[in-house]
Structure formats: structure tokens, C-alpha cells
PDB file of C-alpha atoms in Angstrom:
ATOM      1  CA  MET A   1      78.598 114.876 126.046  1.00  0.00           C
ATOM      2  CA  LYS A   2      81.251 117.572 125.675  1.00  0.00           C
ATOM      3  CA  SER A   3      78.597 120.214 124.950  1.00  0.00           C
ATOM      4  CA  ARG A   4      76.637 119.155 128.039  1.00  0.00           C
ATOM      5  CA  ASN A   5      79.766 119.384 130.192  1.00  0.00           C
ATOM      6  CA  ASN A   6      80.502 122.838 128.777  1.00  0.00           C
ATOM      7  CA  ASN A   7      76.961 123.990 129.588  1.00  0.00           C
ATOM      8  CA  LEU A   8      77.339 122.644 133.115  1.00  0.00           C
ATOM      9  CA  GLY A   9      80.503 124.706 133.477  1.00  0.00           C
ATOM     10  CA  TYR A  10      78.743 127.857 132.248  1.00  0.00           C
ATOM     11  CA  HIS A  11      75.870 127.240 134.685  1.00  0.00           C
ATOM     12  CA  LEU A  12      78.356 126.789 137.532  1.00  0.00           C
ATOM     13  CA  VAL A  13      80.022 130.121 136.718  1.00  0.00           C
ATOM     14  CA  ALA A  14      76.594 131.802 136.576  1.00  0.00           C
ATOM     15  CA  PHE A  15      75.647 130.316 139.949  1.00  0.00           C
ATOM     16  CA  LEU A  16      78.916 131.411 141.585  1.00  0.00           C
ATOM     17  CA  THR A  17      78.510 134.918 140.173  1.00  0.00           C
ATOM     18  CA  VAL A  18      74.968 135.244 141.517  1.00  0.00           C
ATOM     19  CA  ALA A  19      76.097 133.727 144.835  1.00  0.00           C
ATOM     20  CA  ILE A  20      78.729 136.447 145.201  1.00  0.00           C
ATOM     21  CA  TRP A  21      76.186 139.132 144.293  1.00  0.00           C
ATOM     22  CA  GLY A  22      73.865 137.675 146.910  1.00  0.00           C
ATOM     23  CA  SER A  23      76.576 138.150 149.548  1.00  0.00           C
ATOM     24  CA  THR A  24      77.151 141.824 148.787  1.00  0.00           C
ATOM     25  CA  PHE A  25      74.326 142.944 151.089  1.00  0.00           C
ATOM     26  CA  VAL A  26      76.593 142.212 154.080  1.00  0.00           C
ATOM     27  CA  PHE A  27      79.470 144.307 152.749  1.00  0.00           C
ATOM     28  CA  THR A  28      77.196 147.098 151.523  1.00  0.00           C
ATOM     29  CA  LYS A  29      75.455 147.243 154.905  1.00  0.00           C
ATOM     30  CA  MET A  30      78.791 147.687 156.677  1.00  0.00           C
ATOM     31  CA  LEU A  31      79.716 150.558 154.347  1.00  0.00           C
ATOM     32  CA  LEU A  32      76.346 152.189 154.951  1.00  0.00           C
ATOM     33  CA  GLN A  33      76.985 151.934 158.688  1.00  0.00           C
ATOM     34  CA  ASN A  34      80.238 153.834 158.142  1.00  0.00           C
ATOM     35  CA  GLY A  35      78.378 156.768 156.619  1.00  0.00           C
ATOM     36  CA  LEU A  36      78.666 156.069 152.867  1.00  0.00           C
ATOM     37  CA  SER A  37      75.576 156.597 150.742  1.00  0.00           C
ATOM     38  CA  PRO A  38      74.353 154.015 148.187  1.00  0.00           C
ATOM     39  CA  ALA A  39      75.407 156.291 145.294  1.00  0.00           C
ATOM     40  CA  GLN A  40      78.873 156.765 146.802  1.00  0.00           C
ATOM     41  CA  ILE A  41      79.285 153.005 147.244  1.00  0.00           C
ATOM     42  CA  PHE A  42      78.288 152.418 143.613  1.00  0.00           C
ATOM     43  CA  THR A  43      80.666 155.130 142.367  1.00  0.00           C
ATOM     44  CA  LEU A  44      83.628 153.816 144.358  1.00  0.00           C
ATOM     45  CA  ARG A  45      82.886 150.229 143.303  1.00  0.00           C
ATOM     46  CA  PHE A  46      82.823 151.089 139.622  1.00  0.00           C
ATOM     47  CA  LEU A  47      85.720 153.576 139.810  1.00  0.00           C
ATOM     48  CA  ILE A  48      88.145 151.093 141.385  1.00  0.00           C
ATOM     49  CA  ALA A  49      87.014 148.320 139.048  1.00  0.00           C
ATOM     50  CA  TYR A  50      87.362 150.577 135.988  1.00  0.00           C
ATOM     51  CA  VAL A  51      90.881 151.718 136.909  1.00  0.00           C
ATOM     52  CA  LEU A  52      91.985 148.114 137.408  1.00  0.00           C
ATOM     53  CA  LEU A  53      90.442 146.975 134.123  1.00  0.00           C
ATOM     54  CA  LEU A  54      91.924 149.935 132.267  1.00  0.00           C
ATOM     55  CA  GLY A  55      95.354 149.182 133.695  1.00  0.00           C
ATOM     56  CA  TYR A  56      95.066 145.520 132.741  1.00  0.00           C
ATOM     57  CA  SER A  57      93.965 146.385 129.198  1.00  0.00           C
ATOM     58  CA  LEU A  58      96.873 148.807 128.737  1.00  0.00           C
ATOM     59  CA  PHE A  59      99.390 146.381 130.237  1.00  0.00           C
ATOM     60  CA  THR A  60      98.331 143.493 127.984  1.00  0.00           C
ATOM     61  CA  TYR A  61      98.019 145.755 124.922  1.00  0.00           C
ATOM     62  CA  HIS A  62      94.409 144.593 124.435  1.00  0.00           C
ATOM     63  CA  PHE A  63      93.144 148.137 124.491  1.00  0.00           C
ATOM     64  CA  SER A  64      90.653 149.830 122.228  1.00  0.00           C
ATOM     65  CA  LEU A  65      89.301 153.204 123.269  1.00  0.00           C
ATOM     66  CA  PHE A  66      86.078 153.131 121.254  1.00  0.00           C
ATOM     67  CA  ALA A  67      83.797 150.582 119.663  1.00  0.00           C
ATOM     68  CA  SER A  68      84.076 150.018 115.924  1.00  0.00           C
ATOM     69  CA  SER A  69      81.083 152.238 115.104  1.00  0.00           C
ATOM     70  CA  TRP A  70      79.113 155.047 116.732  1.00  0.00           C
ATOM     71  CA  LYS A  71      76.070 152.776 116.936  1.00  0.00           C
ATOM     72  CA  ASP A  72      78.063 150.223 118.915  1.00  0.00           C
ATOM     73  CA  GLU A  73      79.432 152.996 121.115  1.00  0.00           C
ATOM     74  CA  LEU A  74      75.852 154.099 121.799  1.00  0.00           C
ATOM     75  CA  LEU A  75      75.095 150.482 122.673  1.00  0.00           C
ATOM     76  CA  MET A  76      77.871 150.631 125.280  1.00  0.00           C
ATOM     77  CA  VAL A  77      76.363 153.821 126.702  1.00  0.00           C
ATOM     78  CA  LEU A  78      73.007 152.078 127.091  1.00  0.00           C
ATOM     79  CA  LEU A  79      74.701 149.127 128.781  1.00  0.00           C
ATOM     80  CA  GLY A  80      76.415 151.501 131.209  1.00  0.00           C
ATOM     81  CA  VAL A  81      73.084 153.127 132.050  1.00  0.00           C
ATOM     82  CA  THR A  82      70.923 149.996 132.317  1.00  0.00           C
ATOM     83  CA  GLY A  83      73.532 147.827 134.034  1.00  0.00           C
ATOM     84  CA  GLY A  84      75.202 150.603 135.995  1.00  0.00           C
ATOM     85  CA  SER A  85      74.080 154.060 137.068  1.00  0.00           C
ATOM     86  CA  VAL A  86      70.295 153.999 136.631  1.00  0.00           C
ATOM     87  CA  TYR A  87      69.939 150.385 137.759  1.00  0.00           C
ATOM     88  CA  PHE A  88      71.856 150.865 141.010  1.00  0.00           C
ATOM     89  CA  LEU A  89      70.314 154.257 141.772  1.00  0.00           C
ATOM     90  CA  ALA A  90      66.775 152.963 141.179  1.00  0.00           C
ATOM     91  CA  GLU A  91      67.330 149.835 143.266  1.00  0.00           C
ATOM     92  CA  ASN A  92      68.962 151.682 146.160  1.00  0.00           C
ATOM     93  CA  ALA A  93      66.403 154.512 146.098  1.00  0.00           C
ATOM     94  CA  ALA A  94      63.566 151.962 146.132  1.00  0.00           C
ATOM     95  CA  MET A  95      64.818 150.723 149.506  1.00  0.00           C
ATOM     96  CA  LEU A  96      64.162 154.202 150.943  1.00  0.00           C
ATOM     97  CA  TYR A  97      60.458 154.162 150.037  1.00  0.00           C
ATOM     98  CA  THR A  98      59.410 150.516 150.198  1.00  0.00           C
ATOM     99  CA  THR A  99      60.294 147.349 152.075  1.00  0.00           C
ATOM    100  CA  ALA A 100      63.256 145.114 151.330  1.00  0.00           C
ATOM    101  CA  THR A 101      60.763 142.325 150.522  1.00  0.00           C
ATOM    102  CA  ASN A 102      58.974 144.401 147.893  1.00  0.00           C
ATOM    103  CA  THR A 103      62.264 145.534 146.354  1.00  0.00           C
ATOM    104  CA  SER A 104      63.728 142.031 146.235  1.00  0.00           C
ATOM    105  CA  LEU A 105      60.531 140.527 144.828  1.00  0.00           C
ATOM    106  CA  ILE A 106      60.212 143.117 142.051  1.00  0.00           C
ATOM    107  CA  VAL A 107      63.900 143.383 141.102  1.00  0.00           C
ATOM    108  CA  CYS A 108      64.473 139.617 141.100  1.00  0.00           C
ATOM    109  CA  SER A 109      61.563 139.109 138.706  1.00  0.00           C
ATOM    110  CA  CYS A 110      63.671 140.682 135.933  1.00  0.00           C
ATOM    111  CA  PRO A 111      64.368 137.311 134.193  1.00  0.00           C
ATOM    112  CA  LEU A 112      60.658 137.043 133.412  1.00  0.00           C
ATOM    113  CA  PHE A 113      60.665 140.481 131.781  1.00  0.00           C
ATOM    114  CA  ALA A 114      63.928 139.666 130.002  1.00  0.00           C
ATOM    115  CA  MET A 115      62.274 136.578 128.526  1.00  0.00           C
ATOM    116  CA  LEU A 116      59.286 138.652 127.349  1.00  0.00           C
ATOM    117  CA  LEU A 117      61.537 141.309 125.787  1.00  0.00           C
ATOM    118  CA  PHE A 118      63.639 138.636 124.117  1.00  0.00           C
ATOM    119  CA  ALA A 119      60.527 136.923 122.726  1.00  0.00           C
ATOM    120  CA  ILE A 120      59.267 140.242 121.294  1.00  0.00           C
ATOM    121  CA  VAL A 121      62.550 141.466 119.785  1.00  0.00           C
ATOM    122  CA  TYR A 122      63.791 138.105 118.470  1.00  0.00           C
ATOM    123  CA  ARG A 123      60.446 136.440 117.764  1.00  0.00           C
ATOM    124  CA  HIS A 124      61.402 135.614 114.168  1.00  0.00           C
ATOM    125  CA  SER A 125      64.956 134.352 114.728  1.00  0.00           C
ATOM    126  CA  GLU A 126      65.044 132.708 118.150  1.00  0.00           C
ATOM    127  CA  ARG A 127      61.855 131.280 119.563  1.00  0.00           C
ATOM    128  CA  ILE A 128      61.400 130.437 123.232  1.00  0.00           C
ATOM    129  CA  SER A 129      59.713 127.066 123.674  1.00  0.00           C
ATOM    130  CA  LYS A 130      56.678 126.577 125.895  1.00  0.00           C
ATOM    131  CA  LEU A 131      58.759 124.367 128.182  1.00  0.00           C
ATOM    132  CA  GLN A 132      61.377 127.085 128.602  1.00  0.00           C
ATOM    133  CA  ALA A 133      58.679 129.660 129.320  1.00  0.00           C
ATOM    134  CA  LEU A 134      57.079 127.318 131.877  1.00  0.00           C
ATOM    135  CA  GLY A 135      60.468 126.821 133.532  1.00  0.00           C
ATOM    136  CA  SER A 136      61.065 130.548 133.811  1.00  0.00           C
ATOM    137  CA  VAL A 137      57.612 131.154 135.309  1.00  0.00           C
ATOM    138  CA  LEU A 138      58.078 128.284 137.782  1.00  0.00           C
ATOM    139  CA  ALA A 139      61.481 129.647 138.819  1.00  0.00           C
ATOM    140  CA  CYS A 140      59.906 133.085 139.287  1.00  0.00           C
ATOM    141  CA  LEU A 141      57.225 131.519 141.493  1.00  0.00           C
ATOM    142  CA  GLY A 142      59.930 129.809 143.547  1.00  0.00           C
ATOM    143  CA  MET A 143      61.777 133.106 143.951  1.00  0.00           C
ATOM    144  CA  ALA A 144      58.567 134.737 145.212  1.00  0.00           C
ATOM    145  CA  VAL A 145      58.059 131.931 147.758  1.00  0.00           C
ATOM    146  CA  VAL A 146      61.630 132.398 149.024  1.00  0.00           C
ATOM    147  CA  VAL A 147      61.338 136.187 149.295  1.00  0.00           C
ATOM    148  CA  LEU A 148      57.882 136.232 150.896  1.00  0.00           C
ATOM    149  CA  ASN A 149      58.877 133.418 153.285  1.00  0.00           C
ATOM    150  CA  GLY A 150      55.297 132.521 154.174  1.00  0.00           C
ATOM    151  CA  HIS A 151      54.237 136.120 154.840  1.00  0.00           C
ATOM    152  CA  PHE A 152      51.957 136.832 151.903  1.00  0.00           C
ATOM    153  CA  VAL A 153      51.357 140.466 152.784  1.00  0.00           C
ATOM    154  CA  LEU A 154      52.953 143.174 150.663  1.00  0.00           C
ATOM    155  CA  HIS A 155      53.092 146.776 151.831  1.00  0.00           C
ATOM    156  CA  LEU A 156      52.337 148.741 148.691  1.00  0.00           C
ATOM    157  CA  SER A 157      54.321 151.919 148.179  1.00  0.00           C
ATOM    158  CA  PRO A 158      53.758 153.344 144.686  1.00  0.00           C
ATOM    159  CA  LEU A 159      56.996 155.384 144.492  1.00  0.00           C
ATOM    160  CA  GLY A 160      59.233 152.694 145.971  1.00  0.00           C
ATOM    161  CA  ASP A 161      57.642 149.921 143.934  1.00  0.00           C
ATOM    162  CA  MET A 162      57.948 151.966 140.740  1.00  0.00           C
ATOM    163  CA  LEU A 163      61.642 152.540 141.431  1.00  0.00           C
ATOM    164  CA  ALA A 164      62.151 148.827 142.053  1.00  0.00           C
ATOM    165  CA  PHE A 165      60.303 148.052 138.819  1.00  0.00           C
ATOM    166  CA  ALA A 166      62.518 150.553 136.989  1.00  0.00           C
ATOM    167  CA  ALA A 167      65.576 148.676 138.268  1.00  0.00           C
ATOM    168  CA  CYS A 168      63.969 145.411 137.171  1.00  0.00           C
ATOM    169  CA  LEU A 169      63.385 146.726 133.641  1.00  0.00           C
ATOM    170  CA  CYS A 170      66.927 148.143 133.518  1.00  0.00           C
ATOM    171  CA  TRP A 171      68.480 144.745 134.155  1.00  0.00           C
ATOM    172  CA  ALA A 172      66.093 143.076 131.695  1.00  0.00           C
ATOM    173  CA  VAL A 173      67.080 145.580 128.984  1.00  0.00           C
ATOM    174  CA  TYR A 174      70.756 145.160 129.923  1.00  0.00           C
ATOM    175  CA  SER A 175      70.408 141.404 129.371  1.00  0.00           C
ATOM    176  CA  LEU A 176      68.699 141.999 126.031  1.00  0.00           C
ATOM    177  CA  LEU A 177      71.379 144.451 124.833  1.00  0.00           C
ATOM    178  CA  MET A 178      74.140 142.036 125.793  1.00  0.00           C
ATOM    179  CA  LYS A 179      73.213 139.736 122.907  1.00  0.00           C
ATOM    180  CA  PRO A 180      74.422 142.036 120.081  1.00  0.00           C
ATOM    181  CA  ALA A 181      77.290 143.314 122.243  1.00  0.00           C
ATOM    182  CA  THR A 182      78.761 139.874 122.985  1.00  0.00           C
ATOM    183  CA  GLU A 183      78.516 138.910 119.320  1.00  0.00           C
ATOM    184  CA  ARG A 184      80.997 141.655 118.388  1.00  0.00           C
ATOM    185  CA  TYR A 185      83.114 142.438 121.446  1.00  0.00           C
ATOM    186  CA  SER A 186      84.949 140.654 124.243  1.00  0.00           C
ATOM    187  CA  SER A 187      83.621 140.484 127.798  1.00  0.00           C
ATOM    188  CA  LEU A 188      86.619 142.526 128.948  1.00  0.00           C
ATOM    189  CA  PHE A 189      85.891 145.388 126.538  1.00  0.00           C
ATOM    190  CA  ILE A 190      82.151 145.404 127.309  1.00  0.00           C
ATOM    191  CA  THR A 191      82.707 145.380 131.065  1.00  0.00           C
ATOM    192  CA  ARG A 192      85.201 148.244 130.880  1.00  0.00           C
ATOM    193  CA  LYS A 193      82.696 150.253 128.857  1.00  0.00           C
ATOM    194  CA  VAL A 194      79.870 149.478 131.280  1.00  0.00           C
ATOM    195  CA  PHE A 195      81.968 150.788 134.171  1.00  0.00           C
ATOM    196  CA  PHE A 196      83.056 153.896 132.265  1.00  0.00           C
ATOM    197  CA  TYR A 197      79.597 154.948 131.112  1.00  0.00           C
ATOM    198  CA  GLY A 198      78.090 153.951 134.452  1.00  0.00           C
ATOM    199  CA  LEU A 199      80.458 156.416 136.119  1.00  0.00           C
ATOM    200  CA  LEU A 200      79.927 159.088 133.466  1.00  0.00           C
ATOM    201  CA  THR A 201      76.131 158.976 133.660  1.00  0.00           C
ATOM    202  CA  ILE A 202      76.006 159.160 137.453  1.00  0.00           C
ATOM    203  CA  ILE A 203      77.754 162.569 137.477  1.00  0.00           C
ATOM    204  CA  PRO A 204      74.418 164.506 137.208  1.00  0.00           C
ATOM    205  CA  TYR A 205      73.354 162.858 140.479  1.00  0.00           C
ATOM    206  CA  TYR A 206      76.244 164.525 142.305  1.00  0.00           C
ATOM    207  CA  ILE A 207      75.230 167.901 140.908  1.00  0.00           C
ATOM    208  CA  ILE A 208      71.877 167.452 142.627  1.00  0.00           C
ATOM    209  CA  VAL A 209      73.215 165.647 145.728  1.00  0.00           C
ATOM    210  CA  PRO A 210      76.842 166.778 146.207  1.00  0.00           C
ATOM    211  CA  GLY A 211      79.257 165.242 148.675  1.00  0.00           C
ATOM    212  CA  PHE A 212      81.790 162.433 148.915  1.00  0.00           C
ATOM    213  CA  PRO A 213      83.385 160.510 151.813  1.00  0.00           C
ATOM    214  CA  LEU A 214      86.519 161.909 153.458  1.00  0.00           C
ATOM    215  CA  ILE A 215      89.797 160.097 152.762  1.00  0.00           C
ATOM    216  CA  ASP A 216      90.067 159.258 156.472  1.00  0.00           C
ATOM    217  CA  VAL A 217      86.811 157.315 156.244  1.00  0.00           C
ATOM    218  CA  LEU A 218      87.862 155.465 153.083  1.00  0.00           C
ATOM    219  CA  LEU A 219      91.178 154.391 154.644  1.00  0.00           C
ATOM    220  CA  ARG A 220      89.553 152.703 157.610  1.00  0.00           C
ATOM    221  CA  PRO A 221      90.460 148.986 157.366  1.00  0.00           C
ATOM    222  CA  ASP A 222      86.847 147.749 157.484  1.00  0.00           C
ATOM    223  CA  VAL A 223      85.754 150.291 154.859  1.00  0.00           C
ATOM    224  CA  LEU A 224      88.752 149.671 152.595  1.00  0.00           C
ATOM    225  CA  TRP A 225      88.477 145.869 152.633  1.00  0.00           C
ATOM    226  CA  ASN A 226      84.731 145.953 152.003  1.00  0.00           C
ATOM    227  CA  LEU A 227      85.218 148.372 149.106  1.00  0.00           C
ATOM    228  CA  LEU A 228      87.934 146.184 147.611  1.00  0.00           C
ATOM    229  CA  PHE A 229      85.694 143.116 147.763  1.00  0.00           C
ATOM    230  CA  LEU A 230      82.789 144.952 146.152  1.00  0.00           C
ATOM    231  CA  SER A 231      85.054 146.508 143.513  1.00  0.00           C
ATOM    232  CA  VAL A 232      87.416 143.694 142.570  1.00  0.00           C
ATOM    233  CA  VAL A 233      85.292 140.599 143.174  1.00  0.00           C
ATOM    234  CA  ALA A 234      81.629 141.648 143.012  1.00  0.00           C
ATOM    235  CA  SER A 235      82.097 144.256 140.265  1.00  0.00           C
ATOM    236  CA  MET A 236      85.150 143.646 138.073  1.00  0.00           C
ATOM    237  CA  ILE A 237      85.382 139.838 138.168  1.00  0.00           C
ATOM    238  CA  CYS A 238      81.656 139.143 138.415  1.00  0.00           C
ATOM    239  CA  PHE A 239      80.681 141.523 135.601  1.00  0.00           C
ATOM    240  CA  ILE A 240      83.301 140.003 133.297  1.00  0.00           C
ATOM    241  CA  LEU A 241      82.102 136.488 134.133  1.00  0.00           C
ATOM    242  CA  TRP A 242      78.430 137.443 133.828  1.00  0.00           C
ATOM    243  CA  ASN A 243      78.877 139.051 130.412  1.00  0.00           C
ATOM    244  CA  TRP A 244      80.867 135.979 129.304  1.00  0.00           C
ATOM    245  CA  VAL A 245      78.167 133.590 130.562  1.00  0.00           C
ATOM    246  CA  ILE A 246      75.482 135.543 128.675  1.00  0.00           C
ATOM    247  CA  SER A 247      77.522 135.097 125.488  1.00  0.00           C
ATOM    248  CA  LYS A 248      77.626 131.328 126.116  1.00  0.00           C
ATOM    249  CA  LEU A 249      74.187 130.493 127.530  1.00  0.00           C
ATOM    250  CA  GLY A 250      72.137 133.272 125.966  1.00  0.00           C
ATOM    251  CA  ALA A 251      70.419 136.194 127.649  1.00  0.00           C
ATOM    252  CA  VAL A 252      67.254 134.395 128.793  1.00  0.00           C
ATOM    253  CA  LEU A 253      68.840 131.313 130.344  1.00  0.00           C
ATOM    254  CA  ALA A 254      71.706 133.210 131.972  1.00  0.00           C
ATOM    255  CA  THR A 255      69.395 135.867 133.414  1.00  0.00           C
ATOM    256  CA  ASN A 256      67.224 133.145 134.980  1.00  0.00           C
ATOM    257  CA  TRP A 257      70.047 132.650 137.478  1.00  0.00           C
ATOM    258  CA  VAL A 258      69.038 135.972 139.041  1.00  0.00           C
ATOM    259  CA  TYR A 259      66.232 133.961 140.671  1.00  0.00           C
ATOM    260  CA  PHE A 260      68.919 132.434 142.892  1.00  0.00           C
ATOM    261  CA  ASN A 261      69.916 135.820 144.296  1.00  0.00           C
ATOM    262  CA  PRO A 262      67.485 135.708 147.252  1.00  0.00           C
ATOM    263  CA  ILE A 263      68.578 132.140 148.007  1.00  0.00           C
ATOM    264  CA  THR A 264      72.235 133.061 148.320  1.00  0.00           C
ATOM    265  CA  THR A 265      71.307 136.150 150.332  1.00  0.00           C
ATOM    266  CA  ILE A 266      69.366 134.038 152.834  1.00  0.00           C
ATOM    267  CA  LEU A 267      72.161 131.456 153.016  1.00  0.00           C
ATOM    268  CA  PHE A 268      74.684 134.167 153.833  1.00  0.00           C
ATOM    269  CA  ALA A 269      72.289 135.594 156.406  1.00  0.00           C
ATOM    270  CA  TRP A 270      71.985 132.105 157.937  1.00  0.00           C
ATOM    271  CA  TRP A 271      75.774 131.667 157.930  1.00  0.00           C
ATOM    272  CA  LEU A 272      76.867 135.127 159.082  1.00  0.00           C
ATOM    273  CA  LEU A 273      73.821 136.488 160.909  1.00  0.00           C
ATOM    274  CA  HIS A 274      72.421 133.163 162.194  1.00  0.00           C
ATOM    275  CA  GLU A 275      69.001 133.750 160.660  1.00  0.00           C
ATOM    276  CA  GLN A 276      66.661 130.754 160.460  1.00  0.00           C
ATOM    277  CA  ILE A 277      66.007 128.778 157.275  1.00  0.00           C
ATOM    278  CA  THR A 278      62.305 127.954 156.898  1.00  0.00           C
ATOM    279  CA  VAL A 279      60.323 125.326 155.008  1.00  0.00           C
ATOM    280  CA  TRP A 280      59.219 128.088 152.617  1.00  0.00           C
ATOM    281  CA  PHE A 281      62.854 128.658 151.690  1.00  0.00           C
ATOM    282  CA  LEU A 282      63.282 124.953 150.897  1.00  0.00           C
ATOM    283  CA  LEU A 283      60.042 124.818 148.898  1.00  0.00           C
ATOM    284  CA  GLY A 284      60.921 127.932 146.904  1.00  0.00           C
ATOM    285  CA  THR A 285      64.424 126.611 146.225  1.00  0.00           C
ATOM    286  CA  PHE A 286      62.901 123.376 144.883  1.00  0.00           C
ATOM    287  CA  PHE A 287      60.647 125.342 142.505  1.00  0.00           C
ATOM    288  CA  ILE A 288      63.596 127.406 141.295  1.00  0.00           C
ATOM    289  CA  LEU A 289      65.727 124.308 140.629  1.00  0.00           C
ATOM    290  CA  VAL A 290      62.929 122.580 138.700  1.00  0.00           C
ATOM    291  CA  GLY A 291      62.207 125.782 136.794  1.00  0.00           C
ATOM    292  CA  MET A 292      65.859 126.234 135.864  1.00  0.00           C
ATOM    293  CA  TYR A 293      66.017 122.617 134.661  1.00  0.00           C
ATOM    294  CA  LEU A 294      62.972 123.126 132.405  1.00  0.00           C
ATOM    295  CA  ALA A 295      64.270 126.499 131.173  1.00  0.00           C
ATOM    296  CA  ASP A 296      67.411 124.760 129.919  1.00  0.00           C
ATOM    297  CA  LYS A 297      65.362 122.455 127.713  1.00  0.00           C
ATOM    298  CA  LYS A 298      64.850 123.350 124.068  1.00  0.00           C
ATOM    299  CA  HIS A 299      61.692 121.271 123.586  1.00  0.00           C
TER     300      HIS A 299
END
């Protein structure tokens, strides 16, 4: 009973984390309307979050500059790339060349690819049951129903769709790499490293596309408050919680919660933008819930 209650708590944290990530489209949209580019928003999000985490680590004396080996440090670099710079750049760039529906559908299918990668890499040590696989596929189907919303027409755009798929694979690989990372390091250390290497590896982008917002723009109240929410809540707190949840639930089960991202996005759109909730949304949500229930079963 205690183990079941603990799992319920981990699932609740995962749901709340994804719910917050689903709300970020509102805050990001407002920053875009104030003239910030997607890359600038990502950089400011991670920079503020990294400084706060670094300060906390130094203040509490729980600070270690490097991982215990160069291989583990390389692992942190890969986490920073797949969960930070390349993921966000690919996802945001995809929106420029393809529709939001295509991007959401492709990116939010990453749990399915994470499950496949996990099954290939850990096929001898940790097997995924047929019931768990069925649950993940059913949840993916539900996510597609929610995103498509009854309009089963996709506007193919090879470049945009490839970028969205690159973001999808990045997050799937990030989830896979989190398994060895969480076995040896704390969520706080991993998150700080993800932010640091995410910032470091996005520097080449600014060599190609230079420019940064003026301080006057950043100090506008609406810009500042939106940046603080994205940095402190959606980045620092949510990344720490997400990495912790992966260490508790496992990469496959935790990543399945990404299927809920479109649901929370639509709920926030209904709440803040007064958009209509359709029967397709309810049907897709039902499929996702059933799929998540099956994915949590071992047999």
C-alpha cells in the first residue's frame, strides 16, 4: 500500500510538471509579441535558472563543479544538448516551417520513441511488457486525437516536420540518458549541468544569428514577470522535479506523461483564451488515461 501511495505521489508530480509546461505557450507567446526570438527566450530562461541553481548550490555547500569522471561529464554535455539547446532550437524552428498541429503531434510522440530506445538499449536487463507497450501506444493514439481535434488533414512540410522529429528524438534520448545519470547524481546536480551545457552549446547559434534584447525591453513588467515564470517555475523547478520523477518512475513511464502536454495546453487555452473544448478532446483524454493506466502495469 505504501509503495502504491508513493507511486501515486510521483505520478502527481509528473502531471503537475507537464501541466506547467503545457501552460508555457501563453507566456512564450507574450514574449514573442514583445520582440524576443525563440532562441533568446530559451537562453534567458536557462541563464536565470542556472544562476539561481548555482547560487543555491554554493549557499548550501552542496556544490561540485564536475562529475566524478570524464565519461559522466560527457553524459552531462549530452543531456544539456538533448534536453536543452538542440531540443528547443529544433522545436522552435519547426514552428517556422510547419503547422503547430504537425509540430505538437510529432514532438509529443517522443514517449513512444523513448520506449523503443529503452527496449533496444536495456533489452537484456529491463524488459517492457506487452501490456505496458499497449498502454503507451494507446496513450499516443489519444494524444493524436487531442492534437488533430477531428481534423485529420496534415499539411506536410519536409523541413519543418524533420525539425520537429529531431526535437522528438532529442527528448527521447534525454529520457534514455537520464537513467544512468540519476543512478549516480542528484536531480539538483543534473539539472544545473543541463542548464550550463544547454547555454554553452547554444553559443554557436549567436555567432550565426547575432543579437540580444535591449535592457529596456527586458525590464518591462510584462516581459520580466513572464521571464521569471519561465525561468524559475517552468525551467528550474520543473526540470528538477522531472529529473527526480524519472529516477523514481523510470524513463519510459515518466516520459509517457508528455502525452498530457496537449491536454494541459488546450485546458489553458479554454481557461485563458476561451477556446472551445470538443468531443475529440474528451475522447483523446480518455484514451490517454487508459493508456497511462496500462503503461503502469508490469504484467
